[in-house]
Coordinates of C-alpha atoms and ligand atoms in Angstrom, one line a residue:
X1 CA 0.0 0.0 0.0
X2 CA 1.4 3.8 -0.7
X3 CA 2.7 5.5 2.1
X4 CA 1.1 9.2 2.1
X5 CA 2.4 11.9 4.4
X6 CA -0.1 14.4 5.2
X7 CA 1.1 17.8 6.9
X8 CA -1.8 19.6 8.3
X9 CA 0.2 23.2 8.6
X10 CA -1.3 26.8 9.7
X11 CA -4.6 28.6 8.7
X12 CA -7.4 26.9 6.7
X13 CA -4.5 24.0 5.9
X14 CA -5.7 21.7 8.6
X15 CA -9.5 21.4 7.5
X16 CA -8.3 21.5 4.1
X17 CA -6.2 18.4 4.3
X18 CA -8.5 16.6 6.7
X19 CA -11.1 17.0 3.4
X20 CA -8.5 16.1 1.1
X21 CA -7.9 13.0 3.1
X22 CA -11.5 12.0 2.9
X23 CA -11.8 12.2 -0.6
X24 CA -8.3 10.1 -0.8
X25 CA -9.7 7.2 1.2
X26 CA -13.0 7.6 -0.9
X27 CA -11.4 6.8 -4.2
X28 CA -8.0 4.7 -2.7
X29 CA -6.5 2.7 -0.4
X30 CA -3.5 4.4 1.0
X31 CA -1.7 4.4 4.4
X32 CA -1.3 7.8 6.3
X33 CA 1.5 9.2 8.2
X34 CA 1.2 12.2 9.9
X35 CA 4.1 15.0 9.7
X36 CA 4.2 18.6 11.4
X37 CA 5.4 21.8 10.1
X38 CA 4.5 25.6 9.8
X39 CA 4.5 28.6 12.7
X40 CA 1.8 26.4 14.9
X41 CA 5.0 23.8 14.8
X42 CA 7.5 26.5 15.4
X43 CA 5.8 28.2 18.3
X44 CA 5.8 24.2 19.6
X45 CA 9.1 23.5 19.2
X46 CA 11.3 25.8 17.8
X47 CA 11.5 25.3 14.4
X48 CA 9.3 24.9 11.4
X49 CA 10.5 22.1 9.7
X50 CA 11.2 19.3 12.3
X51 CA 14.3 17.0 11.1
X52 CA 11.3 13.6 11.5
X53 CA 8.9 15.7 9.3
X54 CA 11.8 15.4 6.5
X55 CA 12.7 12.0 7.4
X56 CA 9.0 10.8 6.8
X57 CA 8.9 12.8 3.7
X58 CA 11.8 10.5 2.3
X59 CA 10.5 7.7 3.0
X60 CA 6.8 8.4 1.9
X61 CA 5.4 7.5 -2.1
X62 CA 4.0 11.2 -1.8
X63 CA 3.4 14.4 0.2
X64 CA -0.1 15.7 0.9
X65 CA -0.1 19.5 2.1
X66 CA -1.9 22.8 2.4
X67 CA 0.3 25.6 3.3
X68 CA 2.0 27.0 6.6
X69 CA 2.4 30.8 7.5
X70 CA 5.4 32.3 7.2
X71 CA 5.8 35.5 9.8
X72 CA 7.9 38.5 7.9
X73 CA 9.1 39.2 11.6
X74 CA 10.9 36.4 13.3
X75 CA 14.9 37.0 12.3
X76 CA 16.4 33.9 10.7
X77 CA 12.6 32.5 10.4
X78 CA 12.4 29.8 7.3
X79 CA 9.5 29.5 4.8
X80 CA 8.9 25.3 5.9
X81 CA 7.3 24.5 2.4
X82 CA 10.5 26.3 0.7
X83 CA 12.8 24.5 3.2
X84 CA 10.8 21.2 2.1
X85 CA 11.0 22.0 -1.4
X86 CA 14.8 22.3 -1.7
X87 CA 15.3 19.0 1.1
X88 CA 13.7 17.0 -1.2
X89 CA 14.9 18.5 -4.4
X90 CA 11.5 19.3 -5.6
X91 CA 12.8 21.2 -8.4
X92 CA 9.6 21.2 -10.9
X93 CA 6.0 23.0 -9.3
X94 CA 3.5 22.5 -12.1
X95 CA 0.7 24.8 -11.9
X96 CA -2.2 23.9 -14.2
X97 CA -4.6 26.9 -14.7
X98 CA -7.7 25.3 -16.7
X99 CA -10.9 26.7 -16.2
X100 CA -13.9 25.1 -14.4
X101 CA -17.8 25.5 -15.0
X102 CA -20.0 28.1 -14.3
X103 CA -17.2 30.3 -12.5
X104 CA -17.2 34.1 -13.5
X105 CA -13.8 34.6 -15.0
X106 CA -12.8 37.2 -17.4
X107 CA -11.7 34.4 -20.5
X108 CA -13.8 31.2 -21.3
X109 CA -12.0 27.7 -21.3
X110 CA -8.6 28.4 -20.6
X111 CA -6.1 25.6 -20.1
X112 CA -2.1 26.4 -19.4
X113 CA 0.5 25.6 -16.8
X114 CA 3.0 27.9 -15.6
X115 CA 6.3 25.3 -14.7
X116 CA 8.1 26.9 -12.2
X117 CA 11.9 26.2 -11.3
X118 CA 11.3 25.4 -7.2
X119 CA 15.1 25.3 -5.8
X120 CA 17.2 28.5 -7.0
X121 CA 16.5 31.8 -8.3
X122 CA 15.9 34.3 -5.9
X123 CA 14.4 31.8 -3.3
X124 CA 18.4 30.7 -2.6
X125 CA 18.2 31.8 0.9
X126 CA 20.8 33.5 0.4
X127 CA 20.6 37.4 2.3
X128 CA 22.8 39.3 4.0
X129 CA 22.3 42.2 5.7
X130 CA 24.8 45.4 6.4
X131 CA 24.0 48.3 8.3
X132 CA 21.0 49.9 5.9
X133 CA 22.3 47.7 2.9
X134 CA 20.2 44.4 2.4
X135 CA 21.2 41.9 -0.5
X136 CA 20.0 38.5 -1.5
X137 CA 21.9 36.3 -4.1
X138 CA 19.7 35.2 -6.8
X139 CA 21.5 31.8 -8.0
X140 CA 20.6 30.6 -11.5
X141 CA 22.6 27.3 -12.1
X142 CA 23.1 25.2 -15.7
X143 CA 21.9 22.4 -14.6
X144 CA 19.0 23.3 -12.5
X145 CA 17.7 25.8 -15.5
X146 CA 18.1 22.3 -17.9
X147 CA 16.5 19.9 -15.7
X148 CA 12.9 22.4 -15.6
X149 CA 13.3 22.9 -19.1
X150 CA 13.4 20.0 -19.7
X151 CA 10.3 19.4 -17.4
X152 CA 8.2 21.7 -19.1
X153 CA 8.9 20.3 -22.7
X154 CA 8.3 16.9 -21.2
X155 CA 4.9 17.9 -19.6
X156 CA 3.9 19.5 -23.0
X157 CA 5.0 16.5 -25.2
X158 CA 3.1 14.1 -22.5
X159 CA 0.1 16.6 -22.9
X160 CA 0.2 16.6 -27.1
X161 CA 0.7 20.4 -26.3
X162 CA 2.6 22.3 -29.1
X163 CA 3.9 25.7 -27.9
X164 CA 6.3 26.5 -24.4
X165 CA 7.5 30.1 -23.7
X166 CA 10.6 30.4 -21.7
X167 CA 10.1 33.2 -19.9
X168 CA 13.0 35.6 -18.3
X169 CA 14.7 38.8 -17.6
X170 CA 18.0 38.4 -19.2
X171 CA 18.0 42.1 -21.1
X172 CA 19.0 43.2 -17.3
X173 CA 19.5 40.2 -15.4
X174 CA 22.0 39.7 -18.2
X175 CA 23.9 36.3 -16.4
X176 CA 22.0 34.8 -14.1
X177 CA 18.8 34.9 -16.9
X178 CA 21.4 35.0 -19.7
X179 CA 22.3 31.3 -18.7
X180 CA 18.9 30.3 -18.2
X181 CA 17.8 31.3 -21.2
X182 CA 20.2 30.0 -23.1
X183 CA 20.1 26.5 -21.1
X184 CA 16.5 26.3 -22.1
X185 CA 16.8 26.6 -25.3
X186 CA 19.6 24.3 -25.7
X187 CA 16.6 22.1 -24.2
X188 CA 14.4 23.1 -26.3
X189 CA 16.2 22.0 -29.3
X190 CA 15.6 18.6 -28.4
X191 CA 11.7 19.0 -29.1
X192 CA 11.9 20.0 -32.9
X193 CA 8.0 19.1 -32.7
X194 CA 7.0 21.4 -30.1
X195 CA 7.4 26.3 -30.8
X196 CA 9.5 27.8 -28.2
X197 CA 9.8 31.3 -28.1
X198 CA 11.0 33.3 -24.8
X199 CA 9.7 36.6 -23.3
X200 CA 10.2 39.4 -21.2
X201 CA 8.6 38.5 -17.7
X202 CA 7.0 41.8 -17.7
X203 CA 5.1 41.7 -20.9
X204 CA 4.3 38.4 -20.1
X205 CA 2.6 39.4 -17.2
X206 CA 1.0 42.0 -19.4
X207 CA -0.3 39.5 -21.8
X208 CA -1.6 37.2 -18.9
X209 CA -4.3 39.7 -18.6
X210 CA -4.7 40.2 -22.4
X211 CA -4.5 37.8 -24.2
X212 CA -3.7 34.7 -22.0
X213 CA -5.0 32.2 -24.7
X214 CA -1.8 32.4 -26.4
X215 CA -0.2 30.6 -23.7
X216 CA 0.1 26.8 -23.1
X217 CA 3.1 26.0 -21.0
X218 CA 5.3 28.8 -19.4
X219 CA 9.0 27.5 -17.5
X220 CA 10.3 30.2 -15.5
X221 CA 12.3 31.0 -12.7
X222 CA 11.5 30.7 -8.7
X223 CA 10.3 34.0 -8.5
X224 CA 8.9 35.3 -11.7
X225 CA 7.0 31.4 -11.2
X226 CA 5.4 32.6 -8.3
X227 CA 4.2 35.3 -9.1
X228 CA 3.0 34.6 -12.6
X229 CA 0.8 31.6 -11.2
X230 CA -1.3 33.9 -8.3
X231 CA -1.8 36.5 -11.0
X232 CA -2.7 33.5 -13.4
X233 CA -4.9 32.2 -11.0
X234 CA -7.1 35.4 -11.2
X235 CA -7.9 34.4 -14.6
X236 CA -9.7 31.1 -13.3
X237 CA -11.9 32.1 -10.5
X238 CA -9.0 33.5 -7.7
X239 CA -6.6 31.3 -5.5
X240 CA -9.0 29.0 -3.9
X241 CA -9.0 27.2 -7.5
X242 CA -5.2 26.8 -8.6
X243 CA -3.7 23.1 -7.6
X244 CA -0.2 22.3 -7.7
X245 CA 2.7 19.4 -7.9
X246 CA 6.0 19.8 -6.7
X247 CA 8.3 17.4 -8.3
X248 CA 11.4 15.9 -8.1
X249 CA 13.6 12.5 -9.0
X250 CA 12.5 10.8 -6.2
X251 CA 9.9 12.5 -4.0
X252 CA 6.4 14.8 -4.9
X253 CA 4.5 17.0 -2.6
X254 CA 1.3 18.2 -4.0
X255 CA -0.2 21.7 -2.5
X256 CA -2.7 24.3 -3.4
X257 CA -1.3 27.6 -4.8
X258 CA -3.1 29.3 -2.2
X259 CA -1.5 30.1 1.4
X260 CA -2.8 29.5 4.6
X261 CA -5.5 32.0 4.0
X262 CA -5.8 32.9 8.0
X263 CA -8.7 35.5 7.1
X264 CA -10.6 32.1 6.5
X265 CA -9.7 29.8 9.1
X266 CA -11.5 28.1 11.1
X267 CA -14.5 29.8 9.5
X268 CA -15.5 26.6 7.1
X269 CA -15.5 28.8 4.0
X270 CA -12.3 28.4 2.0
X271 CA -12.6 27.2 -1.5
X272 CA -11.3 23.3 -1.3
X273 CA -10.9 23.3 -5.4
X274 CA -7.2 23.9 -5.5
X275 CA -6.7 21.5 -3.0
X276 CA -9.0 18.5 -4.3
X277 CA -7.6 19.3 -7.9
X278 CA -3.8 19.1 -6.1
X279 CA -5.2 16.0 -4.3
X280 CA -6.1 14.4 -7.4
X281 CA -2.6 14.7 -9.1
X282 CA -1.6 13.2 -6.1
X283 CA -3.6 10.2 -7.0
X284 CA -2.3 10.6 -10.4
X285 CA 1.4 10.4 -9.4
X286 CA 0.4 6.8 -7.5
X287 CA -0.5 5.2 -10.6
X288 CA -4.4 5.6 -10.1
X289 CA -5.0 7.8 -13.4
X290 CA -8.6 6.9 -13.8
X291 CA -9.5 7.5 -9.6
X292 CA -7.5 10.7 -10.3
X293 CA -9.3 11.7 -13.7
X294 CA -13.1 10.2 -11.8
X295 CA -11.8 12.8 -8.9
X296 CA -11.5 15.9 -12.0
X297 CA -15.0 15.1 -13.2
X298 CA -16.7 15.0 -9.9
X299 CA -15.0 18.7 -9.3
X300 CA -16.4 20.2 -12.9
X301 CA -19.5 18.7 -12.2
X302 CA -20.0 20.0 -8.5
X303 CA -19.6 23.7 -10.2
X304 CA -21.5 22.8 -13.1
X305 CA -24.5 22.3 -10.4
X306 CA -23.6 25.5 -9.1
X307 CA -22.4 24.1 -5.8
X308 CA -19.4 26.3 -5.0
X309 CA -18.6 28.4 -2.2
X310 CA -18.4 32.6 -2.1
X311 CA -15.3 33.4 -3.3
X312 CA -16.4 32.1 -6.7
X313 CA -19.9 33.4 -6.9
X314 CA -21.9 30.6 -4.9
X315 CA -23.0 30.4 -1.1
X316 CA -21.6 26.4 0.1
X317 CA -20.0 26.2 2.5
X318 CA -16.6 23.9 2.3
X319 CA -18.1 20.7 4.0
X320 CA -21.2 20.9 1.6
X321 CA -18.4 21.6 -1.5
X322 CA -16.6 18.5 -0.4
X323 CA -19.8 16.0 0.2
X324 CA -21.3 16.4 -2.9
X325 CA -18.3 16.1 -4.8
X326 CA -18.0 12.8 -2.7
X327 CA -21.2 12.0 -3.5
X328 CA -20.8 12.2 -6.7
X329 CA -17.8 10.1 -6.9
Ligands
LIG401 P1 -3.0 33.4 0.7 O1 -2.8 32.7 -0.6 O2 -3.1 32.7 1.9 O3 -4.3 34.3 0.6 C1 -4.5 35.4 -0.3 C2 -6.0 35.6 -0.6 O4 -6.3 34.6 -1.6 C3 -6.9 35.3 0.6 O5 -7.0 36.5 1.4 C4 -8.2 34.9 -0.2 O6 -8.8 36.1 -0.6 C5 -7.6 34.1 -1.3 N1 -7.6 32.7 -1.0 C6 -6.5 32.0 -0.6 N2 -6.9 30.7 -0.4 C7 -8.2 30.6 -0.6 C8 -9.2 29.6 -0.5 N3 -8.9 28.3 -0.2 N4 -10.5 29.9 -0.8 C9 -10.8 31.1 -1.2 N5 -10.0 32.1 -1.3 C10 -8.7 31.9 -1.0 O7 -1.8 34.5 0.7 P2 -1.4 35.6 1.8 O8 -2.6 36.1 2.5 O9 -0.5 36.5 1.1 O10 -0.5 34.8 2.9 C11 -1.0 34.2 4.0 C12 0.0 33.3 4.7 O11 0.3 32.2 3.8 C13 1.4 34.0 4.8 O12 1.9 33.7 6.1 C14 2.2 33.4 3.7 O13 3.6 33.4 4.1 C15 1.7 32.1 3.6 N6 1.8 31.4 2.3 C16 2.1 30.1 2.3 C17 2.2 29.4 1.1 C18 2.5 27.9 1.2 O14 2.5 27.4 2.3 N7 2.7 27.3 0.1 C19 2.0 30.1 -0.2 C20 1.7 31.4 -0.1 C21 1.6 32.1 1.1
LIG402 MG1 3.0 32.0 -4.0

C-alpha cells in the first residue's frame, strides 16, 4: 500500500487536508502518516520544519499539504514549504490553470500551466544584511535551469501540447537569466516538434491579462514562477481554485497555490478546489490515473450544479463543496 504523508500546517491547511484526506480514502487505499510543520509547529518547538517531518517525507510514495504561515518578523525565520521543497529537491512546481464550469472569469476555457523552477533563483536563501544595505543572491545554475526545461517540454510533449515560452529577464539580469535562457533553449532544441519562443517577464505578465489564450506551458524562474501563477490564478476564479505538484527525482508534494489563507480559518469557507484538484494529481502520481481523472470530473460537475462556495460566486459552505463532490464520486 502507498505511504502518504499528510502535513496539516497553519490557517485553513488543517480542514483542508482533513477533506482532502476524505476524498483520498473515498477513491484509494493508501496508508497515512502524519508530519508537522508551519508557525503552529515553530511556536511548539522551535523550528518549522522538524528533522522527523523530512525524514518521513523520504520515505513516503507522496506528500499531501496545504500551506503554513510564514511571519515577515521572526529573524532567521524559514519559509517550511520552501525549506521542504529544496530537502527533497523538488525542483519542478506545475501549476495547471484550466478553467472550471460556471465560474465568472474574465476568459472562457482556458487551459495552461505555468512550470516553475522550485530550488534556486531568488528563493536561494541567500541574504545578508549590512548596516541599511540588504542583499539577497539570486543563484541561476546550468543544470537546475536544464533539468525544468526539460520538465516543461516533457509535460507538453506528454500533454500533445505544441507551444512552451521560456520566460526571463536576461536584457537586465544579463547572467544569471542570460544562462537560463540559453540552457532552455539548448533544451528546447531537443523537441523539434514542439514552438518555443521566450519573453520578457514583464510583458508576459501584461499578456496574462490580455491575451492569456496564447499561452500553453510557461517555464520560469522561482520568483517570476510565483508570481505569474497567483496573478494566473485570477484568470480562473481566484486562489482557492489553482492546484499544484512539486516534483522531483524521487519525492512529490502536491499543495494548493493558495496560502494559509488565515482570514478564512477556522471559519469553514475556504474554497477546497485547488486543493481536491492538487489532491487528485496526487492520486495521479500513485499510478491511479482513472480514480484521479473520476476525482476531475466529480469537481467540474459539482460547479457545473452551481455548488461552490463565495469566493467564486456561490454560497456552500466547504463541507457541503466537499460532500457532494464525494457523493458524486
Ligand atoms: P494566501 O494565498 O493565503 O491568501 C491570499 C488571498 O487569496 C486570501 O485572502 C483569499 O482572498 C484568497 N484565498 C486563498 N486561499 C483561498 C481559498 N482556499 N479559498 C478562497 N480564497 C482563498 O496568501 P497571503 O494572504 O498572502 O498569505 C497568508 C500566509 O500564507 C502568509 O503567512 C504566507 O507566508 C503564507 N503562504 C504560504 C504558502 C505555502 O505554504 N505554500 C504560499 C503562499 C503564502
Ligand atoms: Mg506563492
Amino acid at each position: 500500500m502507498k505511504k502518504i504523508l499528510y502535513i496539516d500546517g497553519d490557517g485553513v491547511g488543517p480542514e483542508l487536508v482533513a477533506h482532502a484526506r476524505r476524498v483520498v480514502d473515498s477513491l484509494v487505499k493508501v496508508e497515512w502518516v502524519q508530519g508537522e510543520a508551519g508557525y503552529a509547529t515553530f511556536q511548539k518547538s522551535g523550528t518549522s520544519l522538524p528533522d522527523e517531518t523530512v525524514q518521513l517525507a523520504k520515505s513516503s510514495d507522496a506528500i499531501l499539504f496545504c500551506a503554513v504561515t510564514t511571519p515577515p518578523n521572526i529573524p532567521d525565520y524559514r519559509s517550511a514549504i520552501v525549506t521542504l521543497r529544496k530537502e527533497l529537491d523538488l525542483y519542478a512546481n506545475l501549476r495547471p490553470f484550466h478553467s472550471l464550469p460556471n465560474v465568472p472569469a474574465p476568459f472562457p476555457q482556458l487551459n495552461f500551466a505555468i512550470v516553475r523552477e522550485n530550488t534556486e533563483g531568488m528563493y536561494s536563501g541567500i541574504e545578508g544584511q549590512k548596516g541599511d544595505r540588504a542583499t539577497a543572491t539570486r543563484v541561476i545554475t546550468k543544470k537546475g535551469s536544464e533539468r525544468i526545461a526539460r520538465f516543461a517540454f516533457e509535460y507538453a510533449r506528454k500533454n500533445g501540447l505544441s507551444k512552451v515560452t521560456i520566460v526571463h529577464k536576461a536584457n537586465v539580469l544579463r547572467l544569471t537569466d542570460g544562462l537560463f535562457l540559453n540552457a532552455a533553449r539548448t533544451v528546447a532544441a531537443e523537441y523539434p516538434s514542439i514552438s518555443c519562443e521566450d519573453a520578457l517577464v514583464d510583458s508576459v505578465a501584461m499578456r496574462l491579462v490580455k491575451s492569456p489564450q496564447e499561452f500553453q506551458v510557461i517555464v520560469t524562474t522561482n520568483l517570476f514562477g510565483d508570481i505569474l501563477s497567483d496573478e494566473s490564478s485570477a484568470l480562473i476564479g481566484g486562489l482557492g481554485v489553482a492546484p499544484s505538484g512539486n516534483y522531483g527525482e524521487k519525492h512529490a508534494l502536491f499543495e494548493p497555490v493558495h496560502g494559509s489563507a488565515p482570514k478564512y480559518a477556522g471559519r469553514g469557507i475556504a474554497n477546497p478546489t485547488g486543493m481536491l484538484l492538487s489532491t487528485a494529481m496526487l492520486i495521479e502520481h500513485l499510478g491511479e490515473k482513472s480514480a484521479s481523472e473520476k476525482l476531475g470530473a466529480a469537481i467540474r460537475k459539482c460547479y457545473e450544479l452551481g455548488v461552490k462556495t463565495a469566493d467564486v460566486g456561490g454560497n456552500a459552505k466547504t463541507g457541503e463543496m466537499v460532500e457532494k463532490i464525494v457523493s458524486l464520486l
